[in-house]
Coordinates of C-alpha atoms in Angstrom, one line a residue:
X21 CA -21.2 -4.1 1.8
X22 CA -24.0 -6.8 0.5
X23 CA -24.6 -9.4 3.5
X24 CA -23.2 -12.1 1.2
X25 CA -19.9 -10.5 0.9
X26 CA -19.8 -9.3 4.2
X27 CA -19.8 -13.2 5.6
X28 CA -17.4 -14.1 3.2
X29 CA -15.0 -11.0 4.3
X30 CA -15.6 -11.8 8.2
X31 CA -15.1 -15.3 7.4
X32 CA -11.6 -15.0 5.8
X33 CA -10.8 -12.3 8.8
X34 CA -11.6 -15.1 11.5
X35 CA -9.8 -17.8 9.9
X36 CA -6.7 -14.6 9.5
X37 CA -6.9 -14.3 13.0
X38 CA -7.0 -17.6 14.4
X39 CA -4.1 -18.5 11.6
X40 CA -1.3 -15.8 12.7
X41 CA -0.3 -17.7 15.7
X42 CA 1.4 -20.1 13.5
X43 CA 2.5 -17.2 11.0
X44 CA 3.2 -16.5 7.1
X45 CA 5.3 -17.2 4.5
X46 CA 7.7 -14.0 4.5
X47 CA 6.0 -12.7 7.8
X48 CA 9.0 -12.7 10.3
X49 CA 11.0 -10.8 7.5
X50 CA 8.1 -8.5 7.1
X51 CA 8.1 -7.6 10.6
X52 CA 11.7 -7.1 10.6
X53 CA 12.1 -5.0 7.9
X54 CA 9.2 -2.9 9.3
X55 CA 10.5 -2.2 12.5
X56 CA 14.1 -1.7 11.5
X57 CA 12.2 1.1 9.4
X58 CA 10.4 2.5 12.3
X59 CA 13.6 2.5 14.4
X60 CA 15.0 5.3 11.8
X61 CA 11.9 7.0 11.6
X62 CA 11.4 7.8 15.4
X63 CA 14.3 9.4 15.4
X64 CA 13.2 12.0 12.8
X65 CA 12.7 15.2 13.6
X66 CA 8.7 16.3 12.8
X67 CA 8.9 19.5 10.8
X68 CA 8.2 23.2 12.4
X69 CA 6.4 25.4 10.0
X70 CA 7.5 28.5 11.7
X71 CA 11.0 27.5 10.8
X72 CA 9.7 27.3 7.4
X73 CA 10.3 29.8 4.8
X74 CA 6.8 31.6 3.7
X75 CA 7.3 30.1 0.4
X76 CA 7.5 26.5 1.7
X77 CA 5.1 26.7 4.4
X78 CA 2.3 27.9 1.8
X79 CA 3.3 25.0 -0.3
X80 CA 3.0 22.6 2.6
X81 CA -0.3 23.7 3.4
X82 CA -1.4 24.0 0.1
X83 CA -0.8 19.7 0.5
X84 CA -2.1 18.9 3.6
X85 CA -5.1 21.4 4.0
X86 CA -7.6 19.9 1.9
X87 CA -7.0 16.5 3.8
X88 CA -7.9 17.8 7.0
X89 CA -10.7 20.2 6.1
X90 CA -13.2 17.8 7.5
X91 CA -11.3 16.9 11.2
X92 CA -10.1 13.3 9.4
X93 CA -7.0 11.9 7.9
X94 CA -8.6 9.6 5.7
X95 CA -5.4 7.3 4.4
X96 CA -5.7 3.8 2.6
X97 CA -4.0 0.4 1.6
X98 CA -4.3 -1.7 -1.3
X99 CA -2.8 -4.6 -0.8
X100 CA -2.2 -6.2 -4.4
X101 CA -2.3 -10.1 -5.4
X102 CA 1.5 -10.4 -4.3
X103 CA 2.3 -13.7 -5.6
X104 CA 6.1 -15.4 -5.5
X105 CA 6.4 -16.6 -8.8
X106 CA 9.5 -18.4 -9.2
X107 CA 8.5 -21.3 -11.9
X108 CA 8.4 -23.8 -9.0
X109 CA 7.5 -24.9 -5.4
X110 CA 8.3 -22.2 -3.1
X111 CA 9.9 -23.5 0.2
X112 CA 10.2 -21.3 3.0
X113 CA 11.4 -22.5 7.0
X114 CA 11.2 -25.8 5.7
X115 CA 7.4 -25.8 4.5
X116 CA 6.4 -26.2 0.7
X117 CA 3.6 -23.3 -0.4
X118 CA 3.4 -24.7 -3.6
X119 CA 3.3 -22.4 -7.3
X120 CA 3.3 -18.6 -6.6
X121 CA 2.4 -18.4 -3.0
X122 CA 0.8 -14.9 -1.9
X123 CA 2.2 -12.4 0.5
X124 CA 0.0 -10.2 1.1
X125 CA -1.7 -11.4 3.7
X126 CA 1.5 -11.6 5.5
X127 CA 2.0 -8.0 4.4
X128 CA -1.9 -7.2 6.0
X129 CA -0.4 -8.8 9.4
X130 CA 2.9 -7.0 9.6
X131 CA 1.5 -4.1 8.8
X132 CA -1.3 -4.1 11.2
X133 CA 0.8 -4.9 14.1
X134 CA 3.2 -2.2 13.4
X135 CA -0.1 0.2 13.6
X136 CA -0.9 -1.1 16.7
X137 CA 2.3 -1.0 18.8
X138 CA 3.3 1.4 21.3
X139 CA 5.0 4.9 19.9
X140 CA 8.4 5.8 20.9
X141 CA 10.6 8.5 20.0
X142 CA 8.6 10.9 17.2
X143 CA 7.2 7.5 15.6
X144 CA 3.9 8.5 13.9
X145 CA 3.2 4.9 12.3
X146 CA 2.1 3.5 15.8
X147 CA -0.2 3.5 18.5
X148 CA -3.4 2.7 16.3
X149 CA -6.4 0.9 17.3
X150 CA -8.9 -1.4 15.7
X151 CA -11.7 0.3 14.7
X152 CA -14.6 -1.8 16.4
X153 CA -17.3 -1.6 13.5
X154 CA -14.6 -2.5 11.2
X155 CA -11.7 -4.8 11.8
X156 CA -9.6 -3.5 8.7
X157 CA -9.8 0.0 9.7
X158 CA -7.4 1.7 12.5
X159 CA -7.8 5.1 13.9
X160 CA -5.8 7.3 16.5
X161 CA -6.1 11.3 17.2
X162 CA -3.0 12.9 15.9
X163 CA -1.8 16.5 16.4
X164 CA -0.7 18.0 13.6
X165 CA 1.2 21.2 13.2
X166 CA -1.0 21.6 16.6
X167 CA -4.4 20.9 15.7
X168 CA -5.6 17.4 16.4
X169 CA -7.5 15.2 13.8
X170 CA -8.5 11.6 13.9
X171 CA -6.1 9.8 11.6
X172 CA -8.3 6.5 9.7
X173 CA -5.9 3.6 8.4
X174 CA -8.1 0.9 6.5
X175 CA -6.1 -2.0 4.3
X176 CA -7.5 -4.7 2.8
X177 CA -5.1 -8.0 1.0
X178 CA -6.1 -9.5 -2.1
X179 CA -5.5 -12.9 -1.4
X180 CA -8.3 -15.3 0.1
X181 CA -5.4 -17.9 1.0
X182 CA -1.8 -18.0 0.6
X183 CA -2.0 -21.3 -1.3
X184 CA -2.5 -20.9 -5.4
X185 CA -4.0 -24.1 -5.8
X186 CA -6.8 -23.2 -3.6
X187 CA -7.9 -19.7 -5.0
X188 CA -7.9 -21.1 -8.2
X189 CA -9.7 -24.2 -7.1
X190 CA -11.8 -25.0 -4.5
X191 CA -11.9 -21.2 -3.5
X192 CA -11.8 -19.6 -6.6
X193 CA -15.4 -18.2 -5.9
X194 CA -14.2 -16.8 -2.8
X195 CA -11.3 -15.1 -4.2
X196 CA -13.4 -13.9 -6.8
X197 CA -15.1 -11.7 -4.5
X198 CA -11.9 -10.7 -2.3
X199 CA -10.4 -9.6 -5.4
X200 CA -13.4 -7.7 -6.7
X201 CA -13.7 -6.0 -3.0
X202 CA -10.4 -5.3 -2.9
X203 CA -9.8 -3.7 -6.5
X204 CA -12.8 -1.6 -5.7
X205 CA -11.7 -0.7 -2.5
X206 CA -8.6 0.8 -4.6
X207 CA -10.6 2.5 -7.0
X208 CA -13.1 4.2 -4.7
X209 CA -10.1 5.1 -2.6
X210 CA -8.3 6.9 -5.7
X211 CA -11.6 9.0 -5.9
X212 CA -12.4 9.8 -2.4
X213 CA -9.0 9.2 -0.3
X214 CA -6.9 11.5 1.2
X215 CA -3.8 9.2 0.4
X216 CA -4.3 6.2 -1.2
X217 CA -1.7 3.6 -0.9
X218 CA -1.0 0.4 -3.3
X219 CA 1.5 -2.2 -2.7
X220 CA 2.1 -4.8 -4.8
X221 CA 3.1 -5.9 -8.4
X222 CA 3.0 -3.6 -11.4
X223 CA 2.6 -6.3 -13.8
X224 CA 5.0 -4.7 -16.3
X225 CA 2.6 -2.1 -16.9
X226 CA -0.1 -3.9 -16.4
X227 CA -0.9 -3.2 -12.9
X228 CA -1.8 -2.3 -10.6
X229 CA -3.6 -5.9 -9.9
X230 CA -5.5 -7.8 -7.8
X231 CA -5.8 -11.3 -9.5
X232 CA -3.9 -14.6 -9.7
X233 CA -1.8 -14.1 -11.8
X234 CA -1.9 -15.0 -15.8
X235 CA 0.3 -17.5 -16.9
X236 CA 1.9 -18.5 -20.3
X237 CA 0.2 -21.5 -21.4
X238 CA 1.7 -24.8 -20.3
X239 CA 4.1 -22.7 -18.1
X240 CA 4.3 -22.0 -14.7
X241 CA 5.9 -18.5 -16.0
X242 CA 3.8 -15.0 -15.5
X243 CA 2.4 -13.9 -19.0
X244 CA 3.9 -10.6 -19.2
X245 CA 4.1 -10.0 -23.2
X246 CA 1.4 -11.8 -24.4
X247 CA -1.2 -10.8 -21.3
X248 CA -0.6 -7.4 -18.9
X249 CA 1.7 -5.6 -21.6
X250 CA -0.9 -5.9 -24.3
X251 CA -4.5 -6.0 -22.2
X252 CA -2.8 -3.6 -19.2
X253 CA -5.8 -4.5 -17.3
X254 CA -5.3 -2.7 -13.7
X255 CA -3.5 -0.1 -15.6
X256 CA -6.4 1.2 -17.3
X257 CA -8.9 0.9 -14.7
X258 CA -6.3 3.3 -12.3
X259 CA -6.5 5.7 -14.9
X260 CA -10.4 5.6 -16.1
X261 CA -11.2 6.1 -11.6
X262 CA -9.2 9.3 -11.8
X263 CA -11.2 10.9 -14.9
X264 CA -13.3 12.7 -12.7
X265 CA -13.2 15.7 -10.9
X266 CA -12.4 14.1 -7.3
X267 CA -9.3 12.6 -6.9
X268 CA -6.7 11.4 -4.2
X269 CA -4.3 14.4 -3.0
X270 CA -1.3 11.8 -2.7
X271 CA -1.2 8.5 -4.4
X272 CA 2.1 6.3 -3.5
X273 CA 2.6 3.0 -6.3
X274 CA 4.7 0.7 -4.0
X275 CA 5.5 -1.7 -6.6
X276 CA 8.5 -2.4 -8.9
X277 CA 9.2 0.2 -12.0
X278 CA 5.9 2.3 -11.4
X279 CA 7.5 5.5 -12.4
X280 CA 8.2 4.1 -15.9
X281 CA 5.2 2.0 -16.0
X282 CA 2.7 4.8 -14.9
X283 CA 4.0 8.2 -13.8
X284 CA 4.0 9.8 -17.0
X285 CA 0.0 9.0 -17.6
X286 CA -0.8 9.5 -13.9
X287 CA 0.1 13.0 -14.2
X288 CA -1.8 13.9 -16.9
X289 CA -4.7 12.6 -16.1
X290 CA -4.3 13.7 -11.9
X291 CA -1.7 16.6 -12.2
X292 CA -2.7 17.9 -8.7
X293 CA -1.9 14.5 -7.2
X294 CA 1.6 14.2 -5.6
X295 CA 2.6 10.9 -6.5
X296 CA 5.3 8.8 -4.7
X297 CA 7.0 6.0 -7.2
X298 CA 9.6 3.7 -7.7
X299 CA 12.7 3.0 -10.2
X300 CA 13.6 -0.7 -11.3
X301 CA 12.6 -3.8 -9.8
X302 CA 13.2 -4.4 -6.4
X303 CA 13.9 -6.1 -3.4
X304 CA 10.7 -6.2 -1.7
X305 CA 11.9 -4.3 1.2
X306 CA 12.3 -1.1 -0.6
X307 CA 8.9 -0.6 -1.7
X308 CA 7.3 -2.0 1.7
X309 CA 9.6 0.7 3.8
X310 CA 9.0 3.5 1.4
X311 CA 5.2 3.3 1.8
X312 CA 6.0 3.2 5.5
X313 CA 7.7 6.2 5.6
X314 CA 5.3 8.2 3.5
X315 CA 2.7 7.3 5.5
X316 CA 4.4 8.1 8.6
X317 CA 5.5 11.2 7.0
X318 CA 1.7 12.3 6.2
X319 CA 0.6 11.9 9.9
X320 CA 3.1 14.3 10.8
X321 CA 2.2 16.8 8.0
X322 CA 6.1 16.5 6.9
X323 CA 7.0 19.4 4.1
X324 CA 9.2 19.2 1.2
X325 CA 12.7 18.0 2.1
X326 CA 11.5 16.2 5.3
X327 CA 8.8 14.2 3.9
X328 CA 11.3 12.8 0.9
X329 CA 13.7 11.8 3.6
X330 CA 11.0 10.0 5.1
X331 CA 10.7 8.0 2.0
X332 CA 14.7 7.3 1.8
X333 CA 16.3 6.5 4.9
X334 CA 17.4 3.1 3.4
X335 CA 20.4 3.1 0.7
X336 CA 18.6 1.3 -1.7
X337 CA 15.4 3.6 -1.2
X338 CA 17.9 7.1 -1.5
X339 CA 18.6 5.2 -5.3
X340 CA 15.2 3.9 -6.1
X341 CA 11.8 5.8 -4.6
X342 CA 11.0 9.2 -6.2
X343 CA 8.4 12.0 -5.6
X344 CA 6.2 14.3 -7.7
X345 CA 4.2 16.9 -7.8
X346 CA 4.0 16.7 -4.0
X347 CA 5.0 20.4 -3.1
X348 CA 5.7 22.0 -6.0

């Protein structure tokens, strides 16, 4: 990281820090969908692979060996520009956040202090530290089908404010770079992660992205036909970072329609990758407990059946968030 960007990243993390006393837009409904989530999930059974069949334990393993070959569960988050586009103000508890406010920095502080709470039951998604050198980054030792690793979590949010107006205006240049870190951070991480996470908007297609959104001219209306359908910006960078040999051994989209909008290239160009997807667009709750569940689901080394469930304790989930190439 160049010492330019580093100030600017460290900068936006104090002024994070200093700000969630007072809270986000959509923050005390992130928080409660996550730990209504994590309620379900501690009361999951964590898989036995002696109770396996051969067949199904080699498949497992097949998965999960190659991310623990080097003692570290390397796991990442991409938070995407998650904008509220609505075609007006937004309000929310009585506060006006103006055009297409983001939440992903809401999303950044739910998520971290689900990481960092105390673990109860067989909860995996908990108990996580701050990594000292690097604020975005948590880490715990986990045991694993009983071997212990060091499990890495490290997110990063797209926004530089919640506030439109401002990262197009008098912070554009810092959003500039937050988006540029953060759509590399994705990138990299589809090369070199051992699951690589994204949660945010798919753009019809033209995901996934990191940006303010493009508008239709003279409207305050997202430019879907004339912009991300034809251009499919984020969509063909995800697939030109996977052309390689190296690629991420579980990739989860966690964004509305990404099994139409993506699967069908994704496994093509990564058939090894086990990728986790969703149908239709969504309440936001869907995709934000799926990836929960996966990610809880890999710190456990879940198998088959067990790791799906983990995806799909919700109703709504059970209907909409699919798996493939995961253990076949």
């Amino acid at each position: 990281m160049n010492s330019k960007f580093a100030g600017i990243i460290f900068s936006l993390l104090f002024f994070f820090q200093a700000s969630v006393a007072h809270g986000y837009i959509y923050s005390a409904k992130f928080a409660e969908m996550g730990h209504a989530y994590i309620d379900k999930l501690s009361t999951k059974s964590t898989d036995n692979l002696d109770s396996l069949t051969n067949d199904k334990r080699d498949r497992c393993l097949q998965r999960y060996n190659p991310l623990w070959a080097d003692g570290v569960l390397d796991i990442r988050i991409a938070l995407g520009y998650f904008d509220w586009t609505t075609g007006g103000n937004v309000f929310w508890d009585g506060k006006s956040y103006g055009l297409s406010p983001s939440l992903d920095i809401a999303t950044f502080a739910a998520l971290r202090d689900l990481l960092t709470s105390a673990c109860y039951g067989n909860l995996r998604f908990c108990g996580f530290r701050a990594d000292p050198n690097n604020a975005y980054r948590f880490i715990k030792n986990v045991q694993i089908h009983g071997r212990t690793y060091q499990a890495r979590i490290e997110m990063h949010f797209s926004s530089a404010t919640e506030y439109l107006e401002s990262n197009l205006g008098s912070g554009r240049d810092t959003q500039r770079q937050r988006t540029q870190y953060t759509e590399n951070f994705f990138l990299t991480g589809l090369q070199s992660a051992d699951a690589m996470f994204y949660f945010g908007h798919s753009r019809n297609g033209g995901g996934p992205d990191f940006t303010p959104p493009v508008f239709i001219n003279g409207q305050n209306k997202v430019n879907y036909n004339g912009y991300y359908k034809v251009q499919q910006p984020g969509f063909r960078k995800m697939i030109a970072a996977l052309q390689g040999p190296d690629k991420t051994p579980i990739l989860g989209l966690m964004s509305c329609a990404s099994r139409d909008h993506f699967l069908s290239r994704l496994r093509q160009t990564a058939p090894n990758t086990g990728i986790i997807t969703s149908m239709d667009v969504l309440e936001i709750d869907v995709v934000y407990t799926a990836m929960v569940g996966g990610i809880d689901a890999i710190l456990r080394g879940q198998c088959q059946a067990s790791f799906y469930q983990s995806l799909r304790l919700n109703s709504a989930n059970q209907q909409y968030i699919t798996m493939d190439g995961m253990f076949e």
